[in-house]
Short mmCIF file of C-alpha atoms (C1' of nucleotides) in Angstrom, two decimals:
data_model
loop_
_atom_site.label_atom_id
_atom_site.label_comp_id
_atom_site.label_asym_id
_atom_site.label_seq_id
_atom_site.Cartn_x
_atom_site.Cartn_y
_atom_site.Cartn_z
CA MET B 23 12.67 -0.10 -23.62
CA GLY B 24 12.84 3.56 -22.72
CA GLU B 25 10.99 5.50 -20.05
CA LYS B 26 7.24 5.49 -20.50
CA LYS B 27 5.53 8.83 -20.99
CA TYR B 28 3.60 8.72 -17.74
CA GLU B 29 6.84 7.84 -15.91
CA MET B 30 8.58 10.80 -17.53
CA VAL B 31 5.79 13.17 -16.51
CA ALA B 32 5.69 11.76 -12.98
CA ARG B 33 9.45 12.11 -12.64
CA LYS B 34 9.45 15.72 -13.80
CA ILE B 35 6.61 16.70 -11.50
CA ARG B 36 8.28 14.84 -8.63
CA ASP B 37 11.42 16.87 -9.29
CA ARG B 38 9.46 20.11 -9.23
CA ILE B 39 8.06 19.16 -5.86
CA ARG B 40 11.53 18.37 -4.52
CA ASN B 41 12.92 21.65 -5.94
CA LYS B 42 10.02 23.54 -4.38
CA ALA B 43 9.11 24.77 -7.85
CA TYR B 44 5.75 23.43 -6.71
CA PRO B 45 5.83 24.38 -3.02
CA ALA B 46 4.03 22.49 -0.26
CA ASN B 47 0.30 23.17 -0.07
CA SER B 48 0.25 24.99 -3.39
CA ILE B 49 -1.99 24.14 -6.30
CA ILE B 50 -0.43 22.86 -9.51
CA PRO B 51 -1.54 23.64 -13.09
CA ASP B 52 -4.67 21.90 -14.29
CA GLN B 53 -4.42 18.66 -16.25
CA ILE B 54 -5.12 20.26 -19.63
CA SER B 55 -2.31 22.77 -19.17
CA LEU B 56 0.05 20.02 -18.07
CA ALA B 57 -0.95 17.93 -21.09
CA GLU B 58 -0.09 20.84 -23.40
CA GLU B 59 3.16 21.57 -21.60
CA PHE B 60 4.43 17.98 -21.74
CA GLY B 61 2.96 17.27 -25.16
CA VAL B 62 0.93 14.27 -24.04
CA SER B 63 -2.74 13.50 -23.72
CA ARG B 64 -4.71 14.36 -20.64
CA MET B 65 -5.15 10.66 -19.80
CA THR B 66 -1.41 10.29 -19.61
CA ILE B 67 -1.20 13.25 -17.23
CA LYS B 68 -3.92 11.67 -15.12
CA ARG B 69 -2.04 8.40 -15.02
CA ALA B 70 1.15 10.14 -13.87
CA LEU B 71 -0.74 12.09 -11.20
CA ASP B 72 -2.43 8.91 -9.95
CA GLY B 73 1.01 7.49 -9.27
CA LEU B 74 2.07 10.59 -7.35
CA VAL B 75 -1.16 10.39 -5.33
CA ARG B 76 -0.27 6.84 -4.31
CA GLU B 77 3.22 8.00 -3.38
CA GLY B 78 1.60 10.53 -1.07
CA LEU B 79 3.11 13.56 -2.82
CA ILE B 80 -0.11 15.17 -4.06
CA TYR B 81 -3.86 14.95 -3.70
CA SER B 82 -6.67 15.98 -6.04
CA ARG B 83 -10.20 17.14 -5.47
CA ARG B 84 -12.73 16.95 -8.25
CA GLY B 85 -14.05 20.34 -9.22
CA ASP B 86 -11.18 22.00 -7.45
CA GLY B 87 -7.63 21.14 -8.40
CA THR B 88 -4.48 19.20 -7.54
CA TYR B 89 -2.37 20.18 -4.55
CA ILE B 90 1.07 19.44 -3.17
CA ARG B 91 0.87 17.65 0.13
CA GLY B 92 3.02 19.08 2.91
CA ASP B 93 5.69 16.91 4.49
CA ILE B 94 4.57 14.34 7.00
CA PRO B 95 6.60 15.06 10.15
CA MET B 96 6.59 11.44 11.33
CA GLN B 97 7.96 10.37 7.97
CA MET B 98 10.80 12.87 8.14
CA GLU B 99 12.06 11.31 11.34
CA ALA B 100 11.71 7.70 10.22
CA ASN B 101 15.08 6.04 10.58
CA SER B 102 14.68 3.44 7.90
CA PRO B 103 11.49 2.28 6.26
CA ALA B 104 11.30 -1.46 6.72
CA ASN B 105 9.05 -1.89 3.72
CA GLU B 106 9.98 -2.74 0.15
CA TYR B 107 11.89 -5.75 -1.03
CA ASN B 108 15.12 -4.05 -1.88
CA GLY B 109 17.01 -5.42 1.06
CA LEU B 110 19.00 -3.55 3.63
CA SER B 111 22.04 -3.11 1.36
CA GLN B 112 20.09 -1.08 -1.16
CA GLU B 113 18.28 0.94 1.51
CA LEU B 114 21.32 2.08 3.40
CA GLY B 115 24.09 1.57 0.87
CA PRO B 116 26.27 -1.53 0.69
CA ASP B 117 29.18 0.17 2.45
CA ARG B 118 27.41 0.48 5.76
CA VAL B 119 25.78 -2.95 5.80
CA THR B 120 27.73 -6.08 6.70
CA SER B 121 26.49 -9.59 7.36
CA LYS B 122 27.53 -12.38 9.65
CA VAL B 123 26.35 -15.76 8.43
CA VAL B 124 25.28 -17.64 11.54
CA LYS B 125 23.91 -20.61 9.65
CA CYS B 126 23.47 -21.71 6.06
CA ASP B 127 21.98 -25.16 5.65
CA VAL B 128 19.96 -27.02 3.08
CA ALA B 129 17.10 -29.04 4.54
CA PHE B 130 13.69 -30.45 3.79
CA PRO B 131 10.95 -27.95 4.67
CA ASP B 132 8.78 -28.30 7.76
CA GLN B 133 5.02 -27.87 7.46
CA ILE B 134 5.04 -24.11 7.93
CA GLN B 135 7.67 -23.67 5.23
CA GLN B 136 5.83 -26.04 2.88
CA LYS B 137 2.66 -24.08 3.29
CA ASN B 138 4.14 -20.61 2.96
CA LEU B 139 6.40 -21.48 0.02
CA ASP B 140 3.79 -23.76 -1.59
CA ILE B 141 6.23 -26.65 -2.02
CA LYS B 142 6.33 -30.39 -1.34
CA PRO B 143 8.06 -32.03 1.65
CA THR B 144 10.65 -33.36 -0.78
CA ASP B 145 11.62 -29.95 -2.20
CA PRO B 146 14.75 -28.83 -0.33
CA VAL B 147 15.05 -25.29 1.02
CA TYR B 148 17.89 -23.09 2.12
CA ASP B 149 17.77 -22.37 5.83
CA ILE B 150 19.83 -19.24 6.32
CA LEU B 151 20.36 -17.27 9.52
CA ARG B 152 22.15 -13.98 9.03
CA LEU B 153 22.94 -11.14 11.38
CA ARG B 154 22.87 -7.84 9.52
CA LEU B 155 24.96 -5.04 10.98
CA VAL B 156 24.81 -1.35 10.11
CA ASP B 157 28.05 0.51 10.77
CA LYS B 158 29.13 -2.68 12.58
CA VAL B 159 26.26 -2.43 15.08
CA PRO B 160 23.83 -5.41 15.19
CA TYR B 161 20.58 -4.40 13.57
CA VAL B 162 18.44 -7.31 12.51
CA LEU B 163 18.61 -11.09 12.71
CA GLU B 164 17.17 -12.54 9.51
CA HIS B 165 16.00 -16.13 9.25
CA THR B 166 15.37 -16.87 5.59
CA PHE B 167 13.94 -19.92 3.80
CA MET B 168 14.09 -20.19 0.01
CA PRO B 169 13.41 -23.11 -2.33
CA VAL B 170 16.74 -24.39 -3.61
CA ASN B 171 15.45 -24.92 -7.14
CA LEU B 172 14.46 -21.25 -7.50
CA VAL B 173 17.72 -19.85 -6.21
CA PRO B 174 20.58 -22.07 -7.37
CA ARG B 175 24.26 -21.63 -6.54
CA ILE B 176 24.11 -19.52 -3.40
CA THR B 177 27.65 -18.73 -2.37
CA ASP B 178 29.23 -17.41 0.77
CA ASP B 179 30.03 -14.20 -1.06
CA ILE B 180 26.39 -13.63 -1.92
CA LEU B 181 25.34 -14.23 1.67
CA HIS B 182 27.80 -11.64 2.89
CA LYS B 183 26.47 -9.08 0.43
CA SER B 184 22.90 -9.03 -0.80
CA ILE B 185 20.70 -12.02 -1.67
CA TYR B 186 18.18 -9.67 -3.23
CA SER B 187 20.56 -8.10 -5.70
CA TYR B 188 21.75 -11.60 -6.67
CA VAL B 189 18.19 -12.74 -7.29
CA LYS B 190 17.26 -9.58 -9.16
CA ASN B 191 20.39 -8.82 -11.13
CA THR B 192 22.14 -12.15 -11.61
CA LEU B 193 19.21 -14.53 -11.82
CA GLY B 194 17.03 -11.91 -13.50
CA LEU B 195 13.97 -12.68 -11.39
CA GLN B 196 11.40 -9.98 -10.65
CA PHE B 197 9.59 -9.52 -7.36
CA GLY B 198 5.84 -9.41 -7.63
CA GLY B 199 4.87 -8.60 -4.08
CA ALA B 200 5.03 -9.47 -0.43
CA PHE B 201 2.75 -10.19 2.48
CA ARG B 202 4.01 -9.15 5.88
CA LYS B 203 2.89 -9.67 9.43
CA ILE B 204 4.42 -7.61 12.19
CA HIS B 205 4.58 -8.81 15.76
CA ALA B 206 6.06 -7.70 19.04
CA ARG B 207 7.93 -10.63 20.59
CA LYS B 208 9.90 -11.53 23.68
CA ALA B 209 13.62 -11.86 23.21
CA THR B 210 15.03 -15.34 22.67
CA LYS B 211 18.49 -16.69 23.40
CA ASP B 212 19.50 -15.98 19.78
CA ASP B 213 18.37 -12.37 20.10
CA VAL B 214 20.45 -11.91 23.22
CA GLU B 215 23.52 -13.53 21.71
CA GLN B 216 23.40 -12.11 18.21
CA LEU B 217 21.55 -8.80 18.48
CA ASN B 218 23.04 -7.91 21.86
CA ALA B 219 19.49 -7.52 23.13
CA LYS B 220 18.78 -7.74 26.82
CA SER B 221 16.62 -10.69 27.82
CA THR B 222 13.89 -8.24 28.87
CA ASP B 223 13.96 -6.30 25.59
CA PRO B 224 11.01 -6.53 23.21
CA ILE B 225 11.75 -7.54 19.60
CA LEU B 226 10.04 -6.21 16.47
CA GLU B 227 9.49 -9.24 14.27
CA VAL B 228 8.56 -9.05 10.57
CA GLU B 229 7.30 -12.32 9.13
CA GLN B 230 7.01 -12.21 5.36
CA ILE B 231 6.38 -14.13 2.17
CA VAL B 232 7.82 -12.67 -1.02
CA TRP B 233 6.72 -13.92 -4.40
CA LEU B 234 7.82 -13.37 -8.00
CA VAL B 235 5.83 -11.75 -10.81
CA ASN B 236 4.69 -15.20 -11.91
CA GLY B 237 3.09 -15.74 -8.50
CA VAL B 238 5.60 -18.29 -7.23
CA PRO B 239 6.60 -17.85 -3.57
CA PHE B 240 10.30 -17.29 -3.39
CA GLU B 241 11.13 -16.43 0.21
CA TYR B 242 9.66 -16.99 3.64
CA SER B 243 11.50 -15.13 6.36
CA LEU B 244 11.42 -13.94 9.92
CA SER B 245 13.32 -10.74 10.69
CA ARG B 246 13.94 -9.89 14.30
CA ASN B 247 14.76 -6.22 14.86
CA ARG B 248 16.12 -4.44 17.90
CA PHE B 249 13.20 -2.45 19.29
CA ASP B 250 15.27 0.67 19.96
CA THR B 251 16.78 1.13 16.51
CA ARG B 252 14.12 0.03 14.08
CA SER B 253 10.49 0.69 13.33
CA TYR B 254 8.31 -0.17 10.38
CA THR B 255 6.57 2.60 8.47
CA ILE B 256 3.52 2.45 6.20
CA LEU B 257 1.97 5.09 3.98
CA ASP B 258 -1.65 4.21 3.38
CA ILE B 259 -3.41 6.36 0.79
CA ASN B 260 -7.16 6.13 0.41
CA ALA B 261 -7.30 5.97 -3.38
CA ASN B 262 -8.59 3.83 -6.22
CA MET J 9 -24.34 8.45 -7.30
CA GLY J 10 -24.31 5.01 -8.86
CA GLU J 11 -21.56 2.44 -9.07
CA LYS J 12 -18.88 3.24 -11.61
CA LYS J 13 -18.39 0.80 -14.47
CA TYR J 14 -14.92 -0.24 -13.43
CA GLU J 15 -16.20 -0.83 -9.89
CA MET J 16 -19.01 -2.99 -11.24
CA VAL J 17 -16.61 -5.06 -13.32
CA ALA J 18 -14.16 -5.40 -10.42
CA ARG J 19 -16.94 -6.48 -8.09
CA LYS J 20 -18.24 -9.12 -10.49
CA ILE J 21 -14.81 -10.55 -11.14
CA ARG J 22 -14.07 -10.48 -7.40
CA ASP J 23 -17.24 -12.48 -6.85
CA ARG J 24 -16.20 -15.03 -9.47
CA ILE J 25 -12.92 -15.48 -7.66
CA ARG J 26 -14.70 -15.96 -4.34
CA ASN J 27 -17.16 -18.43 -5.90
CA LYS J 28 -14.27 -20.32 -7.49
CA ALA J 29 -15.87 -19.68 -10.87
CA TYR J 30 -12.34 -18.46 -11.55
CA PRO J 31 -10.33 -20.98 -9.49
CA ALA J 32 -6.95 -20.28 -7.92
CA ASN J 33 -4.01 -20.31 -10.35
CA SER J 34 -6.30 -20.44 -13.38
CA ILE J 35 -6.16 -18.00 -16.28
CA ILE J 36 -9.11 -15.70 -16.85
CA PRO J 37 -10.53 -14.58 -20.22
CA ASP J 38 -8.54 -12.00 -22.12
CA GLN J 39 -9.39 -8.33 -21.81
CA ILE J 40 -11.13 -8.09 -25.17
CA SER J 41 -13.47 -10.96 -24.30
CA LEU J 42 -14.19 -9.43 -20.90
CA ALA J 43 -14.89 -6.07 -22.55
CA GLU J 44 -17.44 -7.71 -24.86
CA GLU J 45 -19.00 -9.70 -22.04
CA PHE J 46 -19.48 -6.70 -19.76
CA GLY J 47 -20.29 -4.30 -22.56
CA VAL J 48 -17.55 -1.83 -21.69
CA SER J 49 -14.37 -0.69 -23.37
CA ARG J 50 -11.11 -2.53 -22.91
CA MET J 51 -9.64 0.42 -20.97
CA THR J 52 -12.38 0.04 -18.41
CA ILE J 53 -11.60 -3.67 -18.05
CA LYS J 54 -7.94 -2.78 -17.61
CA ARG J 55 -8.82 -0.27 -14.94
CA ALA J 56 -10.90 -2.84 -13.03
CA LEU J 57 -8.13 -5.44 -13.29
CA ASP J 58 -5.55 -2.94 -12.05
CA GLY J 59 -7.57 -2.57 -8.89
CA LEU J 60 -7.76 -6.32 -8.39
CA VAL J 61 -4.00 -6.53 -8.91
CA ARG J 62 -3.49 -4.02 -6.11
CA GLU J 63 -5.84 -6.03 -3.93
CA GLY J 64 -3.60 -9.03 -4.52
CA LEU J 65 -6.32 -11.15 -6.13
CA ILE J 66 -4.81 -11.47 -9.61
CA TYR J 67 -1.64 -10.82 -11.54
CA SER J 68 -1.03 -10.19 -15.24
CA ARG J 69 1.87 -10.89 -17.52
CA ARG J 70 2.19 -9.06 -20.80
CA GLY J 71 2.10 -11.38 -23.75
CA ASP J 72 0.65 -14.11 -21.62
CA GLY J 73 -2.56 -13.50 -19.69
CA THR J 74 -4.16 -12.71 -16.36
CA TYR J 75 -4.16 -15.26 -13.56
CA ILE J 76 -5.91 -15.80 -10.25
CA ARG J 77 -3.46 -15.68 -7.38
CA GLY J 78 -3.71 -18.54 -4.89
CA ASP J 79 -4.49 -17.79 -1.28
CA ILE J 80 -1.71 -16.45 0.88
CA PRO J 81 -1.54 -18.85 3.85
CA MET J 82 -0.23 -16.21 6.28
CA GLN J 83 -3.14 -13.96 5.36
CA MET J 84 -5.68 -16.71 6.06
CA GLU J 85 -4.45 -17.00 9.62
CA ALA J 86 -4.30 -13.27 10.33
CA ASN J 87 -6.43 -12.54 13.37
CA SER J 88 -7.37 -9.01 12.57
CA PRO J 89 -5.59 -6.63 10.25
CA ALA J 90 -4.58 -3.57 12.19
CA ASN J 91 -4.53 -1.43 9.10
CA GLU J 92 -7.21 0.72 7.51
CA TYR J 93 -8.98 3.64 9.08
CA ASN J 94 -12.29 2.02 9.66
CA GLY J 95 -11.79 1.55 13.34
CA LEU J 96 -12.11 -1.59 15.38
CA SER J 97 -15.91 -1.47 15.48
CA GLN J 98 -16.20 -1.79 11.72
CA GLU J 99 -13.51 -4.46 11.51
CA LEU J 100 -14.99 -6.81 14.06
CA GLY J 101 -18.58 -5.67 14.26
CA PRO J 102 -19.92 -3.24 16.84
CA ASP J 103 -21.41 -6.00 18.96
CA ARG J 104 -18.10 -7.48 19.95
CA VAL J 105 -16.25 -4.22 20.58
CA THR J 106 -16.72 -2.22 23.76
CA SER J 107 -14.79 0.76 25.06
CA LYS J 108 -13.76 2.00 28.45
CA VAL J 109 -13.01 5.72 28.48
CA VAL J 110 -10.01 6.13 30.74
CA LYS J 111 -9.56 9.81 30.03
CA CYS J 112 -11.20 12.47 27.88
CA ASP J 113 -9.70 15.93 28.28
CA VAL J 114 -9.35 19.05 26.23
CA ALA J 115 -5.90 20.62 26.38
CA PHE J 116 -3.44 22.75 24.47
CA PRO J 117 -1.18 20.62 22.29
CA ASP J 118 2.43 19.88 23.17
CA GLN J 119 5.12 20.27 20.52
CA ILE J 120 4.76 16.75 19.15
CA GLN J 121 1.02 17.15 18.76
CA GLN J 122 1.42 20.59 17.18
CA LYS J 123 3.85 19.21 14.64
CA ASN J 124 1.91 16.08 13.76
CA LEU J 125 -1.47 17.81 13.56
CA ASP J 126 -0.01 20.94 11.97
CA ILE J 127 -1.71 23.27 14.46
CA LYS J 128 -0.78 26.24 16.64
CA PRO J 129 -0.06 26.03 20.41
CA THR J 130 -3.32 27.88 20.96
CA ASP J 131 -5.49 25.37 19.06
CA PRO J 132 -7.00 23.03 21.66
CA VAL J 133 -7.02 19.26 21.12
CA TYR J 134 -8.94 16.37 22.56
CA ASP J 135 -6.75 14.08 24.62
CA ILE J 136 -8.59 10.78 24.76
CA LEU J 137 -7.41 7.52 26.30
CA ARG J 138 -9.67 4.56 25.54
CA LEU J 139 -9.34 0.89 26.27
CA ARG J 140 -10.93 -1.16 23.51
CA LEU J 141 -12.16 -4.60 24.45
CA VAL J 142 -13.17 -7.42 22.12
CA ASP J 143 -15.59 -9.88 23.65
CA LYS J 144 -14.85 -8.10 26.94
CA VAL J 145 -11.15 -8.97 26.76
CA PRO J 146 -8.68 -6.01 26.74
CA TYR J 147 -7.27 -5.62 23.26
CA VAL J 148 -5.76 -2.25 22.60
CA LEU J 149 -5.15 0.94 24.55
CA GLU J 150 -5.69 3.91 22.24
CA HIS J 151 -4.34 7.35 23.00
CA THR J 152 -5.92 9.77 20.54
CA PHE J 153 -5.37 13.48 19.88
CA MET J 154 -7.70 15.42 17.59
CA PRO J 155 -8.09 19.15 16.95
CA VAL J 156 -11.28 20.31 18.68
CA ASN J 157 -12.29 22.57 15.82
CA LEU J 158 -12.33 19.70 13.33
CA VAL J 159 -14.35 17.36 15.51
CA PRO J 160 -16.90 19.34 17.46
CA ARG J 161 -19.37 17.98 19.99
CA ILE J 162 -17.70 14.73 21.02
CA THR J 163 -19.99 13.00 23.47
CA ASP J 164 -19.58 10.16 25.88
CA ASP J 165 -21.84 8.05 23.70
CA ILE J 166 -19.57 8.53 20.69
CA LEU J 167 -16.51 7.60 22.72
CA HIS J 168 -18.13 4.37 23.82
CA LYS J 169 -18.99 3.47 20.23
CA SER J 170 -16.90 4.56 17.27
CA ILE J 171 -15.24 7.93 16.75
CA TYR J 172 -14.56 6.99 13.14
CA SER J 173 -18.15 6.34 12.22
CA TYR J 174 -19.12 9.66 13.88
CA VAL J 175 -16.52 11.53 11.85
CA LYS J 176 -17.42 9.73 8.63
CA ASN J 177 -21.18 9.46 8.87
CA THR J 178 -22.31 12.31 11.11
CA LEU J 179 -19.73 14.97 10.29
CA GLY J 180 -19.46 13.78 6.68
CA LEU J 181 -15.68 14.01 6.59
CA GLN J 182 -13.66 11.72 4.31
CA PHE J 183 -10.34 10.13 5.19
CA GLY J 184 -7.57 10.78 2.71
CA GLY J 185 -4.84 8.61 4.13
CA ALA J 186 -2.64 7.69 7.03
CA PHE J 187 1.00 7.37 7.89
CA ARG J 188 1.89 4.73 10.44
CA LYS J 189 4.99 3.77 12.33
CA ILE J 190 5.09 0.47 14.13
CA HIS J 191 7.29 -0.15 17.14
CA ALA J 192 7.91 -2.85 19.68
CA ARG J 193 7.87 -1.29 23.16
CA LYS J 194 8.31 -2.23 26.78
CA ALA J 195 5.14 -2.34 28.84
CA THR J 196 4.29 0.73 30.92
CA LYS J 197 2.24 1.02 34.08
CA ASP J 198 -0.83 1.88 31.96
CA ASP J 199 -0.35 -1.24 29.86
CA VAL J 200 -0.18 -3.40 32.97
CA GLU J 201 -3.24 -1.79 34.54
CA GLN J 202 -5.46 -1.44 31.50
CA LEU J 203 -4.38 -4.16 29.07
CA ASN J 204 -3.68 -6.71 31.81
CA ALA J 205 -0.20 -7.05 30.34
CA LYS J 206 2.60 -8.41 32.45
CA SER J 207 5.38 -5.92 33.18
CA THR J 208 7.74 -8.09 31.12
CA ASP J 209 5.41 -8.32 28.11
CA PRO J 210 6.34 -6.57 24.88
CA ILE J 211 3.77 -4.17 23.39
CA LEU J 212 3.01 -3.64 19.70
CA GLU J 213 2.63 0.12 19.29
CA VAL J 214 1.09 1.76 16.21
CA GLU J 215 1.77 5.49 15.98
CA GLN J 216 -0.27 7.16 13.28
CA ILE J 217 -1.37 10.37 11.64
CA VAL J 218 -4.66 10.31 9.75
CA TRP J 219 -5.61 13.12 7.41
CA LEU J 220 -8.70 14.08 5.46
CA VAL J 221 -9.10 14.26 1.67
CA ASN J 222 -8.31 17.97 1.82
CA GLY J 223 -4.91 17.18 3.35
CA VAL J 224 -5.71 18.41 6.85
CA PRO J 225 -4.37 16.21 9.67
CA PHE J 226 -7.24 15.03 11.75
CA GLU J 227 -5.88 12.52 14.23
CA TYR J 228 -2.60 11.69 15.88
CA SER J 229 -2.72 8.53 17.94
CA LEU J 230 -0.72 5.89 19.71
CA SER J 231 -2.29 2.43 19.89
CA ARG J 232 -0.74 -0.06 22.28
CA ASN J 233 -1.65 -3.65 21.46
CA ARG J 234 -1.19 -6.82 23.47
CA PHE J 235 1.61 -8.71 21.74
CA ASP J 236 -0.12 -12.09 22.03
CA THR J 237 -3.45 -11.17 20.46
CA ARG J 238 -2.66 -8.68 17.75
CA SER J 239 -0.35 -8.30 14.77
CA TYR J 240 -0.23 -5.86 11.92
CA THR J 241 -0.51 -7.13 8.36
CA ILE J 242 0.55 -5.52 5.09
CA LEU J 243 0.00 -6.57 1.51
CA ASP J 244 2.64 -4.94 -0.66
CA ILE J 245 2.10 -5.38 -4.41
CA ASN J 246 4.84 -4.38 -6.80
CA ALA J 247 2.70 -2.53 -9.34
CA ASN J 248 2.33 0.83 -11.05
"C1'" DC F 19 3.75 -16.12 -35.93
"C1'" DA F 20 -0.75 -15.15 -33.40
"C1'" DG F 21 -2.43 -13.59 -29.27
"C1'" DT F 22 -1.85 -11.36 -25.03
"C1'" DG F 23 -1.46 -7.27 -21.94
"C1'" DG F 24 0.55 -2.29 -21.64
"C1'" DT F 25 0.57 2.41 -23.39
"C1'" DC F 26 -1.27 6.37 -25.49
"C1'" DT F 27 -4.49 9.26 -27.96
"C1'" DA F 28 -8.43 12.74 -28.93
"C1'" DG F 29 -12.48 13.52 -27.60
"C1'" DA F 30 -16.84 13.17 -25.03
"C1'" DC F 31 -19.57 13.53 -21.01
"C1'" DC F 32 -20.26 13.91 -16.15
"C1'" DA F 33 -19.76 15.27 -11.07
"C1'" DC F 34 -18.21 18.57 -8.37
"C1'" DC F 35 -16.43 23.09 -6.33
"C1'" DC F 36 -16.34 27.88 -6.11
"C1'" DC F 37 -17.77 32.28 -7.40
"C1'" DG T 8 -21.63 29.40 -15.11
"C1'" DG T 9 -16.99 28.42 -15.80
"C1'" DG T 10 -13.44 25.55 -14.66
"C1'" DT T 11 -11.77 21.55 -12.43
"C1'" DG T 12 -10.84 16.51 -11.98
"C1'" DG T 13 -13.07 11.66 -12.82
"C1'" DT T 14 -14.90 8.35 -16.09
"C1'" DC T 15 -15.39 6.14 -20.39
"C1'" DT T 16 -14.83 5.23 -25.28
"C1'" DA T 17 -12.93 3.29 -29.88
"C1'" DG T 18 -9.09 2.66 -31.81
"C1'" DA T 19 -4.11 2.55 -32.62
"C1'" DC T 20 0.39 0.88 -31.78
"C1'" DC T 21 3.80 -1.50 -29.12
"C1'" DA T 22 6.17 -5.11 -26.08
"C1'" DC T 23 6.13 -9.45 -24.79
"C1'" DT T 24 5.12 -14.62 -24.47
"C1'" DG T 25 4.24 -18.71 -26.21
"C1'" DT T 26 4.65 -22.06 -30.01
#
DNA sequence: CAGTGGTCTAGACCACCCC
DNA sequence: GGGTGGTCTAGACCACTGT
């Protein structure tokens, strides 16, 4: 189906912010005027604005108006946001990202994997260790576990490109969400060998569960990032 | 002012989930039934459910129904979420948290502070270094910068308790959001001395800007956490 | 097909800010 | 008081899932 009305409105207002048609720190037209301009109801305008609030682009104050938020300097300098489940390839473009498959096994899950993927000891999982390189420089060492029955027919070609685009586009599965836990860790032998980390370097580790829209856990993974080239960014808006 | 209707509905449904009146992985009544039961319109039910979806408690599928999400095992084990702007005292209870004020100066901001707080070189800032202890064990070393004009009359008593509750409750200011960047770092001399970290220990650093509802940056801080006692958790729901 | 959740409307009322 | 955003309604229509 086509673009929803509130998505259309949000997109157009987002464009105006990018074009500086609505400059930083300025006030934008009131909701009734916007409703007339876009030919939709005020509730639909509100819905679109709520989305932009959560994206951090605007903020509203009851009795006052809706304003464009200025740029966040820290965000401007962020190298690559480590959030979202789009995978590195989509974030940085598939041309810059390459993968070295260190290991790709099928095995029965250990207790941690059983618990995090909500599966039985007899349900086999993929056990995949990949080094992801950006512009041929080691970037992150990803250890991924996925139930075999959810993700059939993994090929070497897929592993060298993007698992996520395979899951999304070929298998037609939709991601519902993720829970992540970020740690600082000491470097292991693998980190030294694969990431070219020094043995005294800290490692930024992201442990995550990703599940599908139907609530089924689909991936449990541990990503070990070089501390000097990667950080994780979070925008946390205090909204309903 | 009183509780809004959608907040009331969300709270009651949240309670039913906690009580297992709506058990994990079960389906809940349809929106029309809920609307009748609570005596509100269906839109209000939808609004309440949307909030619970973002909290990760439920998920809905069009044409099907709304389901209770099972517990996330990784979340159960999380020691203490490092997110939110409530401050440590509120997270863990004021009785367990103590503070050692290492430094509390007023100074003119350097370029980084000017940029992140959006202030002029002539606007003085607090430069506060506090060690936060939980059950008397060093936990996090917080380096905080705040514009003096926004947060007047900081006292030693406030520094030993909670700056956040002072800002929220005494000054009556409301937090609008935060942007955070998480790094893994090498330990510094301060970390060794204050956090009792070993010089070879990694440090989990949270760099953040917090702003108020009117968009004004209010705090820029660097929190250095012991890698073995603290992690940062994020729940990331794929929703509108 | 029946039943579900998602979108959208037109209008009402309220809480709040600023003048 | 005048104008703003926030809440809530009753109802309509649509998209989707299951059978």
